[in-house]
mmCIF file of C-alpha atoms in Angstrom:
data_model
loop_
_atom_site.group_PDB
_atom_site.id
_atom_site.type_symbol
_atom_site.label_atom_id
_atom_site.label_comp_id
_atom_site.label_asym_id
_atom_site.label_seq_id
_atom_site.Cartn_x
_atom_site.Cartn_y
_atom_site.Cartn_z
ATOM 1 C CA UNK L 1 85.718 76.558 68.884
ATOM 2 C CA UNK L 2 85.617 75.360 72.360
ATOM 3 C CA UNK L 3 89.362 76.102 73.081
ATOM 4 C CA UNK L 4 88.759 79.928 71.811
ATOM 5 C CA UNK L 5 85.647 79.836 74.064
ATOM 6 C CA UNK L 6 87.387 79.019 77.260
ATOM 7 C CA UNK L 7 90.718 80.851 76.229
ATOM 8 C CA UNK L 8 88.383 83.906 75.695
ATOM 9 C CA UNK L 9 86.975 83.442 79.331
ATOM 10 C CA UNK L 10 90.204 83.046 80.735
ATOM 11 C CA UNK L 11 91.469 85.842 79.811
ATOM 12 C CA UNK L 12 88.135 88.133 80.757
ATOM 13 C CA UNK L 13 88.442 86.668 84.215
ATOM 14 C CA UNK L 14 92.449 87.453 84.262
ATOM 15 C CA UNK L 15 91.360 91.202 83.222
ATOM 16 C CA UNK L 16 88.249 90.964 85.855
ATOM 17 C CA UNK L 17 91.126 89.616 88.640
ATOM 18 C CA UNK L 18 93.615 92.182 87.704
ATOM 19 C CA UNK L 19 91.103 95.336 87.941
ATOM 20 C CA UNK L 20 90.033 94.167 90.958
ATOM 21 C CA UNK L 21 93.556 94.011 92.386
ATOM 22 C CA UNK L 22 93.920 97.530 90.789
ATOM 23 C CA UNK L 23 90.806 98.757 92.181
ATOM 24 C CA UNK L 24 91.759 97.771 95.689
ATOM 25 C CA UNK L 25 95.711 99.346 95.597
ATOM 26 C CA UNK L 26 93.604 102.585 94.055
ATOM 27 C CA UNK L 27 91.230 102.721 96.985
ATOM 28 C CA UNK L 28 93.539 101.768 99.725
ATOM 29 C CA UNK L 29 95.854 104.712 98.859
ATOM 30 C CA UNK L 30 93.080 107.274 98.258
ATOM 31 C CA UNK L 31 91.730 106.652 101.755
ATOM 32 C CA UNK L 32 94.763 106.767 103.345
ATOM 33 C CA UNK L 33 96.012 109.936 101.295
ATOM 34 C CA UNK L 34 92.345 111.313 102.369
ATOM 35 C CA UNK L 35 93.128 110.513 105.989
ATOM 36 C CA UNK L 36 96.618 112.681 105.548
ATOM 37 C CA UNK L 37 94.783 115.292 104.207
ATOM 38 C CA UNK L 38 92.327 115.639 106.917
ATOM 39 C CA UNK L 39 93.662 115.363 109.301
ATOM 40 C CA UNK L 40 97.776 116.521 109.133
ATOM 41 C CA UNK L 41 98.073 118.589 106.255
ATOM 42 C CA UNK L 42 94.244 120.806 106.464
ATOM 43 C CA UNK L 43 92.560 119.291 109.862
ATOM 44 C CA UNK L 44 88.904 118.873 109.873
ATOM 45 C CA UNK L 45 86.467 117.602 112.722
ATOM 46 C CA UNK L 46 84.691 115.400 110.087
ATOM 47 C CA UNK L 47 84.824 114.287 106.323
ATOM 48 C CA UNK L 48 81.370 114.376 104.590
ATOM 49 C CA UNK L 49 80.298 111.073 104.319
ATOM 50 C CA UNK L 50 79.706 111.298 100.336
ATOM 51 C CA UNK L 51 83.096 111.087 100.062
ATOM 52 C CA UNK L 52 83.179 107.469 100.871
ATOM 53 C CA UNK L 53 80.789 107.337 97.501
ATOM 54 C CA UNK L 54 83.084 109.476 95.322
ATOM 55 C CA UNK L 55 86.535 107.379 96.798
ATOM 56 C CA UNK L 56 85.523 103.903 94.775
ATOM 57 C CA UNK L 57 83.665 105.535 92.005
ATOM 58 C CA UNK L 58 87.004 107.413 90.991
ATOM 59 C CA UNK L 59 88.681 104.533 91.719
ATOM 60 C CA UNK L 60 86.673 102.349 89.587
ATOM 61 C CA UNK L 61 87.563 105.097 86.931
ATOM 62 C CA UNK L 62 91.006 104.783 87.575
ATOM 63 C CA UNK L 63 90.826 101.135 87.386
ATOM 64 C CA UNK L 64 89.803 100.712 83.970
ATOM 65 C CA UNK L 65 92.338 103.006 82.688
ATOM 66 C CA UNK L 66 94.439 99.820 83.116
ATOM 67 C CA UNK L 67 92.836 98.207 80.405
ATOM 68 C CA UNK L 68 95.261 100.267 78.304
ATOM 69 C CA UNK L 69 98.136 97.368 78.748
ATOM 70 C CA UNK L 70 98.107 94.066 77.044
ATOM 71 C CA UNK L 71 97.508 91.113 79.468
ATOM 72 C CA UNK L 72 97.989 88.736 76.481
ATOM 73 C CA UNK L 73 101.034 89.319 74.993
ATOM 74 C CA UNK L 74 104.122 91.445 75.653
ATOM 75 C CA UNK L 75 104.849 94.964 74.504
ATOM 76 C CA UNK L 76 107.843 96.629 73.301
ATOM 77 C CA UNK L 77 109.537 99.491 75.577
ATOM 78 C CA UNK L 78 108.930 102.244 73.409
ATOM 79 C CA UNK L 79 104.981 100.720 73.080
ATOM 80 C CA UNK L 80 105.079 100.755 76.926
ATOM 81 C CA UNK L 81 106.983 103.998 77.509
ATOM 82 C CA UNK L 82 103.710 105.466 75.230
ATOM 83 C CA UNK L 83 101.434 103.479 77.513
ATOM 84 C CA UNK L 84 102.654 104.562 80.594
ATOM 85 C CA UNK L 85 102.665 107.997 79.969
ATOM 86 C CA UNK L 86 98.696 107.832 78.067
ATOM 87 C CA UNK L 87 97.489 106.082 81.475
ATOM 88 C CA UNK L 88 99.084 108.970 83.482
ATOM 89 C CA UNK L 89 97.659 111.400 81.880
ATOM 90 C CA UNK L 90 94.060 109.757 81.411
ATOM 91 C CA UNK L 91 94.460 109.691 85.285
ATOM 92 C CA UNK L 92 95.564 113.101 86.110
ATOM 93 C CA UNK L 93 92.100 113.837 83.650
ATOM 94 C CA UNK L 94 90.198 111.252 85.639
ATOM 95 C CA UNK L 95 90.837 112.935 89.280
ATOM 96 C CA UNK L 96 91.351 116.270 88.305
ATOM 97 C CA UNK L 97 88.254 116.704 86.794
ATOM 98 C CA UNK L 98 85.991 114.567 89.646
ATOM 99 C CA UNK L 99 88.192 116.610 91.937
ATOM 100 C CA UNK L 100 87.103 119.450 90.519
ATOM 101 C CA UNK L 101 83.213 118.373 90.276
ATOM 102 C CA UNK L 102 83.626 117.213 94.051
ATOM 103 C CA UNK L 103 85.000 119.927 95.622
ATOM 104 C CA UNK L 104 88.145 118.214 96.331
ATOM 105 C CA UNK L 105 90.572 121.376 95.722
ATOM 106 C CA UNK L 106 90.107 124.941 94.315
ATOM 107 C CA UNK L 107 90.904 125.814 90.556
ATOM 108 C CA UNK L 108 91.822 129.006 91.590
ATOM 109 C CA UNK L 109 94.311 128.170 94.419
ATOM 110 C CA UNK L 110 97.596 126.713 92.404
ATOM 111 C CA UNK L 111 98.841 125.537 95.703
ATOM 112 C CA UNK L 112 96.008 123.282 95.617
ATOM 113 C CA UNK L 113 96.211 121.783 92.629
ATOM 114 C CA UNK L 114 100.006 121.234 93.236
ATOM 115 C CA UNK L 115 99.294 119.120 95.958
ATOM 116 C CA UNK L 116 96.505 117.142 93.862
ATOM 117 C CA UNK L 117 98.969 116.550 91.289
ATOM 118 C CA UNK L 118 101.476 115.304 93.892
ATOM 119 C CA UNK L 119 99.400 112.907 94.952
ATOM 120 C CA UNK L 120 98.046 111.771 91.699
ATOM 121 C CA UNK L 121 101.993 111.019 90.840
ATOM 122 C CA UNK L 122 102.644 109.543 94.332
ATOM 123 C CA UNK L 123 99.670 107.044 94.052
ATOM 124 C CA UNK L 124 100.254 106.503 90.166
ATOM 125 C CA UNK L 125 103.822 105.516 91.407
ATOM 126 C CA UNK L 126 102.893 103.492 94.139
ATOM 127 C CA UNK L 127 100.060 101.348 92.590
ATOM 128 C CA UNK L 128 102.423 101.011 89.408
ATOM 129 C CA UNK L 129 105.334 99.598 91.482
ATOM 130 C CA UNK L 130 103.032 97.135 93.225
ATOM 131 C CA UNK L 131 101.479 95.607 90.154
ATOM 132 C CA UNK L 132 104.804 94.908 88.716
ATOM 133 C CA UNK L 133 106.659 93.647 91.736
ATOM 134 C CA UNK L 134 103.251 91.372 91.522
ATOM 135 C CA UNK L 135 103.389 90.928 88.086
ATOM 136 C CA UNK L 136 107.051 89.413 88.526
ATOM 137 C CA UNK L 137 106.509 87.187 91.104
ATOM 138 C CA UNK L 138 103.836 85.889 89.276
ATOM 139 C CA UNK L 139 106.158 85.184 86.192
ATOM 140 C CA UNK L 140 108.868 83.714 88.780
ATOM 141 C CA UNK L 141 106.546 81.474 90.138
ATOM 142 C CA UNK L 142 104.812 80.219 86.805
ATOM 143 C CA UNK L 143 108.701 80.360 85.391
ATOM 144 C CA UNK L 144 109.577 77.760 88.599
ATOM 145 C CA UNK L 145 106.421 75.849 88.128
ATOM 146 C CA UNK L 146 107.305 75.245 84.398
ATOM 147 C CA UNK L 147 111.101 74.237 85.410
ATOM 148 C CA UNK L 148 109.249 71.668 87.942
ATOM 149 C CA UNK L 149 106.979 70.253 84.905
ATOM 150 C CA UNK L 150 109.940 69.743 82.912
ATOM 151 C CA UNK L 151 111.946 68.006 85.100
ATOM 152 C CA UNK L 152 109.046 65.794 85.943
ATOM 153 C CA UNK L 153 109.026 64.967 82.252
ATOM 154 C CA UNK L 154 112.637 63.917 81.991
#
């Protein structure tokens, strides 16, 4: 009963560590995609300071669409092909619609939205390819770490 106690905790601190990471890629590339926007692509002499409240709320949003892949066991391809693909579009619902309650872009302008969606893939991309560069040097290093145990033991 202990074991499953800690084992349980473990593994809700893992998720906690690895939302947190998530939260802060998120965040980092709003801002700086926010930064783009305001002042290259559309300049403006000042961003309204609630949008430093709506950056980490949607990003908080974002973050827990990651729950959606298995930190305790590995998944098939085709299981994480349909993953993939469910997270991308729970994001693209995520900021589209706060976009949209925000005032972020205009419904009516397709332009717009083209560009939101462009970013949504470009951040989606970015964040994605970070966590799993991460994700394998984490294995490589536990993978090393074992190989050092083992030898150790012979």
């Amino acid at each position: 009963m202990r074991c499953e106690i800690v084992n349980m905790r473990e593994t809700v601190m893992r998720k906690i560590r690895y939302l947190f990471e998530i939260f802060s890629m998120v965040t980092a590339c709003v801002v700086i995609a926010v930064a783009f926007f305001t002042t290259v692509l559309e300049s403006v002499a000042a961003v309204e300071p609630v949008i430093f409240w709506q950056i980490p709320c949607v990003s908080f949003l974002c973050s827990l669409g990651c729950l959606i892949y298995p930190l305790d066991r590995v998944s098939g391809k085709r299981e994480m092909a349909i993953r993939i693909v469910a997270h991308y579009i729970l994001i693209n619902g995520i900021v589209l619609t706060a976009g949209f309650c925000f005032e972020w872009y205009r419904v009516d302008h397709l332009g717009s939205v083209a560009v939101m969606l462009l970013t949504i893939a470009l951040i989606f991309g970015i964040v994605s390819a970070l966590s799993w560069r991460k994700a394998a040097m984490d294995a490589k290093r536990m993978n090393e770490k074992l190989r050092e145990f083992q030898q150790k033991k012979e």
